[in-house]
Short mmCIF file of C-alpha atoms in Angstrom, two decimals:
data_model
loop_
_atom_site.label_atom_id
_atom_site.label_comp_id
_atom_site.label_asym_id
_atom_site.label_seq_id
_atom_site.Cartn_x
_atom_site.Cartn_y
_atom_site.Cartn_z
CA MET F 5 22.38 -19.15 16.95
CA ALA F 6 22.14 -15.44 17.64
CA GLN F 7 21.28 -14.41 21.18
CA ARG F 8 19.69 -11.12 22.24
CA LEU F 9 20.97 -9.09 25.17
CA ALA F 10 18.46 -8.58 27.95
CA PRO F 11 16.98 -5.07 27.79
CA CYS F 12 17.91 -2.80 30.67
CA GLY F 13 15.43 -0.03 29.99
CA THR F 14 12.94 1.31 27.50
CA PHE F 15 12.78 4.45 25.48
CA SER F 16 9.25 5.57 24.66
CA LEU F 17 8.59 7.45 21.46
CA SER F 18 6.98 10.44 23.16
CA ARG F 19 4.04 12.40 21.88
CA ASP F 20 6.28 15.44 22.36
CA LEU F 21 8.35 14.32 19.38
CA ALA F 22 5.45 14.50 16.95
CA ALA F 23 1.69 14.20 17.04
CA PRO F 24 0.34 10.80 15.95
CA SER F 25 -1.18 10.54 12.49
CA GLN F 26 -4.90 11.28 12.55
CA THR F 27 -5.67 8.65 9.96
CA GLY F 28 -3.91 5.83 11.74
CA LEU F 29 -2.04 5.06 8.52
CA GLY F 30 1.32 6.20 9.77
CA ALA F 31 1.87 4.27 12.97
CA ALA F 32 5.05 2.48 11.99
CA GLN F 33 5.93 -0.02 14.66
CA ALA F 34 9.38 -0.42 16.13
CA GLY F 35 10.50 -3.31 18.24
CA GLY F 36 12.95 -6.13 18.55
CA ARG F 37 12.47 -9.87 18.52
CA SER F 38 15.00 -12.62 18.41
CA ARG F 39 14.55 -15.69 16.29
CA ALA F 40 16.59 -18.56 14.96
CA ARG F 41 18.56 -17.84 11.84
CA GLY F 42 19.63 -20.34 9.24
CA PRO F 43 21.13 -20.29 5.75
CA LEU F 44 20.32 -17.39 3.47
CA GLY F 45 17.26 -17.74 1.31
CA CYS F 46 15.18 -18.59 4.05
CA THR F 47 -19.87 5.55 -6.47
CA GLU F 48 -20.52 4.27 -6.59
CA PRO F 49 -20.20 6.73 -3.72
CA ALA F 50 -23.27 8.22 -2.12
CA ALA F 51 -21.83 11.51 -0.87
CA ALA F 52 -18.92 13.79 -1.52
CA SER F 53 -16.88 16.70 -0.33
CA ARG F 54 -13.76 18.54 -1.44
CA GLY F 55 -13.95 17.08 -4.94
CA LEU F 56 -14.12 13.56 -3.46
CA PRO F 57 -17.09 11.23 -3.54
CA TRP F 58 -17.55 10.90 0.20
CA ALA F 59 -18.00 12.91 3.40
CA GLY F 60 -17.56 12.37 7.19
CA PRO F 61 -15.03 12.88 10.05
CA ARG F 62 -13.56 10.62 12.70
CA ALA F 63 -10.61 10.56 15.07
CA PRO F 64 -9.09 7.16 15.90
CA CYS F 65 -7.08 6.29 18.99
CA PRO F 66 -3.51 5.58 17.92
CA GLY F 67 -1.16 4.05 20.45
CA THR F 68 2.42 4.70 21.36
CA MET F 69 5.13 2.13 20.79
CA ALA F 70 8.17 1.56 23.00
CA GLN F 71 11.60 0.45 21.85
CA PRO F 72 14.07 -1.41 24.12
CA VAL F 73 17.34 0.46 24.63
CA CYS F 74 20.34 -1.08 26.42
CA PRO F 75 23.53 0.92 27.02
CA ALA F 76 25.55 -2.30 27.25
CA ALA F 77 24.52 -3.50 23.83
CA THR F 78 27.08 -3.12 21.07
CA LEU F 79 24.49 -3.27 18.32
CA LEU F 80 21.27 -1.27 18.18
CA LEU F 81 18.98 -0.98 15.19
CA LEU F 82 17.45 2.41 14.50
CA ILE F 83 14.35 2.98 12.41
CA ALA F 84 13.04 6.48 11.68
CA VAL F 85 10.66 7.94 9.15
CA LEU F 86 8.71 11.17 8.91
CA SER F 87 5.45 11.29 10.87
CA SER F 88 3.45 13.18 8.28
CA PRO F 89 3.13 12.61 4.51
CA PRO F 90 5.87 14.46 2.64
CA ALA F 91 5.15 17.02 -0.05
CA LEU F 92 4.61 15.70 -3.55
CA GLY F 93 8.06 16.81 -4.61
CA GLU F 94 9.69 14.94 -1.73
CA ARG F 95 8.01 11.56 -2.06
CA GLY F 96 10.46 8.82 -2.96
CA ARG F 97 13.49 10.88 -1.97
CA LYS F 98 16.03 10.01 0.69
CA LYS F 99 14.82 10.59 4.24
CA THR F 100 17.40 11.91 6.72
CA VAL F 101 17.65 10.14 10.08
CA HIS F 102 19.18 12.24 12.88
CA VAL F 103 20.88 10.43 15.77
CA SER F 104 22.83 11.47 18.84
CA GLU F 105 24.77 9.58 21.50
CA ASP F 106 24.22 9.97 25.22
CA GLU F 107 26.94 9.58 27.85
CA SER F 108 26.45 5.82 28.05
CA GLY F 109 27.03 5.39 24.33
CA ALA F 110 23.45 4.37 23.58
CA VAL F 111 22.07 5.83 20.37
CA VAL F 112 18.73 7.64 20.54
CA VAL F 113 16.49 8.24 17.53
CA GLN F 114 15.42 11.86 17.33
CA THR F 115 12.69 11.59 14.68
CA ALA F 116 9.13 10.38 15.24
CA PRO F 117 7.65 7.17 13.81
CA GLY F 118 5.65 7.38 10.61
CA LYS F 119 5.49 6.08 7.06
CA VAL F 120 6.88 6.58 3.58
CA ILE F 121 4.47 7.31 0.74
CA THR F 122 4.73 6.68 -2.98
CA HIS F 123 2.52 5.49 -5.84
CA ARG F 124 2.50 2.54 -8.21
CA GLY F 125 5.48 2.76 -10.56
CA GLY F 126 7.43 5.09 -8.27
CA THR F 127 10.78 4.73 -6.50
CA ILE F 128 10.97 4.84 -2.70
CA ILE F 129 13.60 4.47 0.03
CA LEU F 130 12.69 2.50 3.15
CA PRO F 131 14.88 4.18 5.81
CA CYS F 132 16.85 2.09 8.29
CA ARG F 133 20.03 3.00 10.20
CA TYR F 134 21.99 1.17 12.88
CA HIS F 135 24.90 1.79 15.25
CA TYR F 136 27.55 -0.71 16.31
CA ASP F 137 30.96 -0.76 17.98
CA VAL F 138 33.40 -0.55 15.07
CA SER F 139 36.30 -1.68 17.25
CA ALA F 140 34.49 -4.87 18.27
CA HIS F 141 32.89 -5.92 14.97
CA ASP F 142 34.06 -6.31 11.41
CA PRO F 143 31.50 -4.60 9.12
CA THR F 144 31.70 -7.59 6.75
CA GLU F 145 30.32 -9.83 9.53
CA ILE F 146 27.09 -7.85 9.84
CA ARG F 147 24.04 -9.22 8.04
CA LEU F 148 21.26 -6.89 6.85
CA LYS F 149 17.91 -8.45 6.07
CA TRP F 150 14.60 -6.97 4.88
CA THR F 151 11.35 -8.93 5.10
CA LYS F 152 7.72 -8.02 4.45
CA VAL F 153 5.19 -8.73 7.20
CA THR F 154 2.22 -10.41 5.50
CA GLU F 155 0.43 -11.55 8.68
CA PRO F 156 1.18 -11.06 12.40
CA MET F 157 3.64 -13.99 12.40
CA SER F 158 4.20 -14.49 8.67
CA PHE F 159 7.10 -12.98 6.72
CA VAL F 160 8.23 -12.89 3.08
CA ASP F 161 11.94 -12.46 2.31
CA VAL F 162 12.73 -9.29 0.36
CA PHE F 163 16.48 -8.60 0.43
CA VAL F 164 19.55 -9.76 2.34
CA ALA F 165 23.17 -8.56 2.37
CA MET F 166 26.34 -9.63 4.15
CA GLY F 167 29.64 -7.96 3.37
CA ARG F 168 29.83 -7.57 -0.41
CA GLU F 169 27.18 -10.23 -1.04
CA ARG F 170 23.65 -9.21 -2.06
CA ARG F 171 20.49 -11.14 -2.83
CA ALA F 172 16.90 -10.15 -3.62
CA PHE F 173 13.93 -12.52 -3.57
CA GLY F 174 10.79 -13.18 -5.59
CA SER F 175 9.09 -10.18 -7.16
CA TYR F 176 11.73 -7.88 -5.60
CA ARG F 177 14.52 -9.20 -7.84
CA GLY F 178 15.96 -6.58 -10.15
CA ARG F 179 14.29 -3.61 -8.43
CA THR F 180 15.78 -3.47 -4.91
CA ALA F 181 19.21 -2.33 -3.69
CA LEU F 182 20.81 -0.95 -0.55
CA GLN F 183 21.21 2.83 -0.40
CA GLU F 184 24.60 2.51 1.40
CA ASP F 185 24.81 6.18 2.35
CA GLY F 186 27.67 5.91 4.83
CA ALA F 187 28.35 3.62 7.77
CA GLY F 188 25.29 2.22 9.52
CA ASP F 189 22.91 2.75 6.59
CA ALA F 190 20.70 -0.26 5.84
CA SER F 191 18.05 1.70 3.91
CA LEU F 192 16.47 -0.18 1.01
CA ILE F 193 15.70 1.34 -2.41
CA VAL F 194 12.58 -0.12 -4.06
CA ARG F 195 11.96 0.79 -7.71
CA ASN F 196 8.86 0.38 -9.87
CA VAL F 197 6.63 -0.01 -6.80
CA THR F 198 3.62 -2.31 -7.27
CA LEU F 199 0.25 -2.49 -5.51
CA GLN F 200 1.46 -5.65 -3.78
CA ASP F 201 4.40 -3.76 -2.23
CA TYR F 202 2.03 -1.92 0.12
CA GLY F 203 2.48 -2.92 3.77
CA ARG F 204 4.93 -3.21 6.66
CA TYR F 205 8.59 -4.09 6.25
CA GLU F 206 11.04 -5.32 8.87
CA CYS F 207 14.70 -4.30 8.82
CA GLU F 208 16.91 -6.72 10.78
CA VAL F 209 20.60 -6.21 11.56
CA THR F 210 22.58 -9.17 12.91
CA ASN F 211 26.14 -9.86 13.98
CA GLU F 212 27.58 -12.97 15.62
CA LEU F 213 26.05 -12.29 19.03
CA GLU F 214 23.21 -9.81 18.71
CA ASP F 215 20.34 -8.77 16.48
CA ASP F 216 17.70 -6.07 16.49
CA THR F 217 14.78 -5.16 14.26
CA GLY F 218 12.48 -2.29 13.39
CA MET F 219 9.46 -1.64 11.19
CA VAL F 220 8.82 0.72 8.27
CA LYS F 221 5.36 1.27 6.74
CA LEU F 222 5.14 1.67 2.95
CA ASP F 223 1.93 3.45 1.95
CA LEU F 224 0.53 4.12 -1.53
CA GLU F 225 -1.48 7.00 -2.94
CA GLY F 226 -4.62 5.73 -4.59
CA VAL F 227 -8.36 5.19 -4.34
CA ILE F 228 -10.73 2.69 -2.72
CA PHE F 229 -13.56 1.29 -4.82
CA PRO F 230 -16.37 -0.99 -3.63
CA TYR F 231 -16.92 -3.92 -5.97
CA HIS F 232 -19.38 -6.70 -6.69
CA PRO F 233 -19.57 -8.80 -9.88
CA ARG F 234 -22.39 -9.40 -12.36
CA LEU F 235 -23.80 -12.13 -10.10
CA GLY F 236 -24.91 -9.46 -7.64
CA ARG F 237 -24.14 -8.30 -4.13
CA TYR F 238 -22.84 -10.60 -1.40
CA THR F 239 -21.69 -13.33 -3.80
CA LEU F 240 -17.93 -13.44 -3.08
CA ASN F 241 -16.04 -15.47 -0.51
CA PHE F 242 -12.64 -14.12 0.58
CA HIS F 243 -10.63 -15.85 -2.15
CA GLU F 244 -13.07 -14.82 -4.87
CA ALA F 245 -13.03 -11.24 -3.59
CA ARG F 246 -9.24 -11.15 -3.79
CA GLU F 247 -9.31 -12.48 -7.36
CA ALA F 248 -12.07 -10.04 -8.33
CA CYS F 249 -9.96 -7.08 -7.19
CA LEU F 250 -6.91 -8.38 -9.06
CA ALA F 251 -9.01 -8.85 -12.20
CA GLN F 252 -10.06 -5.18 -12.03
CA ASP F 253 -6.52 -3.79 -11.56
CA GLY F 254 -6.62 -3.63 -7.77
CA ILE F 255 -5.92 -5.47 -4.55
CA LEU F 256 -8.10 -6.05 -1.51
CA ALA F 257 -7.90 -2.88 0.57
CA SER F 258 -6.41 -2.83 4.06
CA TYR F 259 -8.27 -1.50 7.08
CA ASP F 260 -5.95 1.53 7.12
CA GLN F 261 -6.84 2.35 3.51
CA LEU F 262 -10.57 1.95 4.15
CA HIS F 263 -10.34 4.06 7.30
CA ALA F 264 -8.49 6.82 5.44
CA ALA F 265 -11.15 6.79 2.71
CA TRP F 266 -13.86 7.02 5.39
CA LEU F 267 -12.11 10.03 6.90
CA GLU F 268 -12.37 11.62 3.45
CA GLY F 269 -16.09 10.85 3.40
CA LEU F 270 -16.57 7.35 1.98
CA ASP F 271 -20.09 6.14 2.81
CA TRP F 272 -21.05 2.65 1.66
CA CYS F 273 -23.89 0.51 2.98
CA ASN F 274 -22.67 -2.91 1.82
CA ALA F 275 -20.15 -4.93 3.81
CA GLY F 276 -17.03 -6.06 1.99
CA TRP F 277 -13.92 -8.18 2.49
CA LEU F 278 -10.64 -6.52 3.45
CA GLN F 279 -7.06 -7.73 3.04
CA ASP F 280 -6.85 -9.19 6.57
CA GLY F 281 -9.95 -11.37 6.16
CA SER F 282 -12.26 -9.08 8.10
CA VAL F 283 -15.57 -7.76 6.76
CA GLN F 284 -16.32 -4.07 7.29
CA TYR F 285 -18.12 -1.08 5.79
CA PRO F 286 -17.79 2.72 6.22
CA ILE F 287 -20.74 4.88 7.27
CA ALA F 288 -20.53 8.68 7.17
CA ARG F 289 -24.31 9.29 7.23
CA PRO F 290 -26.17 6.92 9.58
CA ARG F 291 -29.65 6.02 8.35
CA ASP F 292 -32.34 3.49 9.15
CA GLU F 293 -31.79 1.44 6.01
CA CYS F 294 -28.11 1.08 6.89
CA GLY F 295 -27.78 -0.07 10.49
CA ARG F 296 -30.16 2.43 12.15
CA LYS F 297 -30.14 6.20 12.10
CA ASP F 298 -29.20 6.61 15.78
CA THR F 299 -25.88 4.72 15.49
CA PRO F 300 -22.60 6.67 15.32
CA VAL F 301 -20.57 7.22 12.18
CA GLY F 302 -17.55 5.00 11.67
CA VAL F 303 -16.13 1.94 9.97
CA ARG F 304 -18.45 -0.86 11.07
CA ASN F 305 -16.86 -4.23 11.61
CA TYR F 306 -18.38 -7.69 11.20
CA GLY F 307 -15.10 -9.19 12.45
CA TYR F 308 -13.09 -11.99 10.85
CA ARG F 309 -15.39 -14.20 8.80
CA HIS F 310 -15.06 -17.70 7.37
CA LYS F 311 -13.02 -17.22 4.20
CA ASP F 312 -14.59 -20.12 2.30
CA ASP F 313 -18.23 -20.18 3.35
CA GLU F 314 -19.34 -16.59 3.95
CA ARG F 315 -20.05 -14.20 1.09
CA TYR F 316 -19.87 -10.42 0.87
CA ASP F 317 -18.76 -7.69 -1.54
CA ALA F 318 -15.13 -6.48 -1.77
CA PHE F 319 -13.35 -3.22 -1.03
CA CYS F 320 -10.55 -2.89 -3.58
CA PHE F 321 -7.63 -0.46 -3.76
CA THR F 322 -5.78 0.81 -6.83
CA SER F 323 -3.10 3.41 -7.49
CA ASN F 324 -1.44 5.45 -10.23
CA LEU F 325 -1.79 4.34 -13.88
CA ASN F 326 1.05 3.82 -16.32
CA GLY F 327 -1.23 4.79 -19.17
CA LYS F 328 -4.44 6.63 -20.03
CA VAL F 329 -8.18 5.91 -19.82
CA TYR F 330 -10.37 7.64 -22.42
CA PHE F 331 -13.90 7.49 -23.82
CA LEU F 332 -13.71 6.21 -27.38
CA LYS F 333 -15.64 8.29 -29.90
CA THR F 334 -17.74 6.11 -32.20
CA TYR F 335 -20.44 6.93 -34.75
CA ARG F 336 -22.96 4.62 -33.02
CA LYS F 337 -23.61 2.82 -29.74
CA LEU F 338 -21.91 -0.53 -29.16
CA SER F 339 -22.62 -3.97 -27.76
CA TYR F 340 -20.00 -5.43 -25.41
CA PRO F 341 -18.31 -7.57 -28.12
CA GLU F 342 -18.21 -4.53 -30.41
CA ALA F 343 -16.71 -2.46 -27.58
CA LEU F 344 -13.90 -5.00 -27.16
CA GLN F 345 -13.16 -4.86 -30.88
CA ALA F 346 -13.32 -1.06 -31.03
CA CYS F 347 -10.72 -0.64 -28.28
CA ARG F 348 -8.43 -3.18 -29.95
CA LYS F 349 -8.63 -1.27 -33.23
CA SER F 350 -7.67 1.86 -31.29
CA GLY F 351 -4.51 0.13 -30.03
CA ALA F 352 -5.97 -0.22 -26.54
CA ARG F 353 -8.21 -2.51 -24.51
CA VAL F 354 -11.43 -2.03 -22.57
CA ALA F 355 -10.66 -0.29 -19.27
CA LYS F 356 -11.00 -2.20 -16.02
CA VAL F 357 -13.04 -0.86 -13.12
CA GLY F 358 -9.93 -0.02 -11.08
CA GLN F 359 -8.38 1.80 -14.04
CA LEU F 360 -11.52 3.92 -14.45
CA TYR F 361 -11.47 4.81 -10.74
CA ALA F 362 -7.76 5.71 -10.88
CA ALA F 363 -8.34 7.86 -13.97
CA TRP F 364 -11.21 9.64 -12.20
CA LYS F 365 -9.42 10.19 -8.87
CA ILE F 366 -5.82 10.75 -9.99
CA GLN F 367 -6.07 11.91 -13.62
CA LEU F 368 -9.38 13.77 -13.03
CA LEU F 369 -11.21 12.08 -15.90
CA ASP F 370 -14.66 13.68 -16.24
CA LYS F 371 -17.10 12.37 -18.86
CA CYS F 372 -20.89 12.44 -18.86
CA GLU F 373 -21.10 9.45 -21.21
CA ALA F 374 -22.02 5.95 -20.04
CA GLY F 375 -19.70 3.28 -21.40
CA TRP F 376 -18.75 -0.38 -21.14
CA VAL F 377 -15.88 -1.39 -18.87
CA GLU F 378 -14.06 -4.72 -18.73
CA ASP F 379 -16.34 -6.56 -16.29
CA GLY F 380 -19.43 -5.89 -18.43
CA SER F 381 -20.79 -3.08 -16.28
CA ILE F 382 -21.73 0.41 -17.49
CA ARG F 383 -20.03 3.31 -15.72
CA TYR F 384 -18.91 6.90 -16.17
CA PRO F 385 -16.67 9.23 -14.10
CA ILE F 386 -17.82 12.64 -12.87
CA VAL F 387 -15.38 15.12 -11.32
CA ASN F 388 -17.55 18.24 -11.76
CA PRO F 389 -21.22 17.41 -11.05
CA ARG F 390 -23.74 19.10 -13.33
CA ALA F 391 -27.37 18.85 -14.36
CA ARG F 392 -28.45 15.61 -16.02
CA CYS F 393 -25.14 13.94 -15.17
CA GLY F 394 -26.18 11.53 -12.45
CA GLY F 395 -26.53 13.57 -9.29
CA ARG F 396 -24.95 16.36 -7.32
CA GLU F 397 -21.83 14.58 -6.13
CA PRO F 398 -18.60 13.60 -7.90
CA GLY F 399 -17.87 9.91 -8.28
CA VAL F 400 -17.90 6.98 -10.66
CA ARG F 401 -21.51 6.28 -11.60
CA ASN F 402 -22.60 2.66 -12.03
CA LEU F 403 -25.59 1.77 -14.21
CA GLY F 404 -25.30 -1.96 -13.53
CA PHE F 405 -24.74 -4.98 -15.76
CA PRO F 406 -27.00 -4.94 -18.85
CA GLY F 407 -27.13 -7.72 -21.41
CA LYS F 408 -23.92 -7.67 -23.43
CA LYS F 409 -25.80 -7.83 -26.74
CA TYR F 410 -27.54 -4.47 -26.31
CA LYS F 411 -26.13 -1.64 -28.43
CA LEU F 412 -26.89 1.16 -26.00
CA PHE F 413 -23.54 2.49 -24.79
CA GLY F 414 -20.06 3.70 -25.69
CA VAL F 415 -16.83 2.28 -24.25
CA TYR F 416 -13.94 3.35 -22.01
CA CYS F 417 -10.57 2.19 -23.30
CA TYR F 418 -7.18 1.97 -21.58
CA LYS F 419 -3.93 2.50 -23.48
CA LYS F 420 -0.76 1.53 -21.65
CA GLY F 421 2.10 4.01 -21.41
CA SER F 422 5.79 3.37 -22.05
CA GLU F 423 7.19 0.10 -20.76
CA GLY F 424 9.28 -0.03 -17.61
CA PRO F 425 9.32 2.08 -14.46
CA PRO F 426 9.27 5.88 -14.64
CA LYS F 427 12.72 7.46 -14.90
CA GLU F 428 11.87 10.41 -12.70
CA GLY F 429 13.31 10.00 -9.23
CA SER F 430 15.22 6.86 -10.20
CA GLU F 431 18.39 6.18 -8.29
CA GLY F 432 20.06 4.47 -11.25
CA PRO F 433 20.22 0.76 -12.08
CA PRO F 434 20.14 -1.78 -9.24
CA LYS F 435 23.52 -2.61 -7.82
CA GLU F 436 25.20 -5.73 -9.13
CA GLY F 437 24.10 -8.79 -7.23
CA SER F 438 20.50 -7.75 -6.60
CA GLU F 439 19.14 -9.45 -9.71
CA GLY F 440 18.52 -12.92 -8.32
CA PRO F 441 19.96 -16.18 -7.05
CA GLY F 442 21.65 -17.40 -10.23
CA LYS F 443 25.27 -17.21 -9.03
CA TRP F 444 24.59 -17.33 -5.31
CA GLY F 445 25.42 -19.94 -2.72
CA PRO F 446 23.98 -19.94 0.81
CA LEU F 447 25.60 -17.59 3.33
CA GLN F 448 26.11 -19.04 6.79
CA VAL F 449 25.62 -16.43 9.53
#
């Protein structure tokens, strides 16, 4: 079993290196922990500003993480990412990690903690570098392992490598590979990024005697949308809320995503489930009908609720579309069954709520025509508010859930783009061995 060396000091990631992210999204955590190792495989928005549907400011209180550093250690894991979101042209590209050695031989990271940002369907590199004593260790004896942190003490295996052996797990098979940009590079390439890839990843480097770990945050560009089904508000338990988001081309939003949307102005007076099982809602304009007018702005928190018994709405998150949403021109208004048939004849399908939100926010779809969407609601997206178009603010208007037999509306269709991940920014095909476990036996480390 691997055994960690006792730390003989700490190196704090100073505020002098870089200012913390104002949104709280970028606080990538670094730290080490030792653990037993076994065989391998182990709106409807109410307000808007700056072309967005919401308005309101807030400054959170990010903390500062400390990383153990021991001059006597022969193996030290280094994690570094940029502290601020990169420019659009730089997202998904290789991030450079600068290191230097002090007189004791300890390696010090010179970049500040942060996150990497991409969108659904993109390619991203999760940066991770390490230093070890080449004279004391054979590089083929070092094991590199990536896991995703799903809960505080729950992990999902992503990718593992030892020597020339490689293995990817689950949904990561066929789209992950090591970057291998020189000695000490454990960075992981992830292609065709999905909504479910959002979150924190742990990079672990292990030799026969020592191990160390660090965290990288993978963030996605996208949009939050509040959601409730035809049954009405406050009808979803946690599991139903998660399924409702998936059914509308989204996932339950994280607190970080909701907080970032609130910083952009999201104001919503109905509490909804988040990814971590908490129930919260963002308020940019306090008012008596929404928790009293004299209360401060902020993301209000009901805490962690019973996932089976308690019922609320949902806050969903979606990202870039591999396709196009459009309003189908027809010679007459349609019932819901007729809308389904009309989209099919057009070589498409009725758009989901998340797809309509993504088309509005990312593709700037603007249409002053109410139409059916997949869940049976009537909605329309407004980027440029104008007279007789549902108000003064941009957003996705919701006219509710009428009877599906009424022929009163048009329809929004979604046509999928080309199959497979986008070629732009691709690093080439995954390296041999990352496809899956077919020809693999367990590696003993």
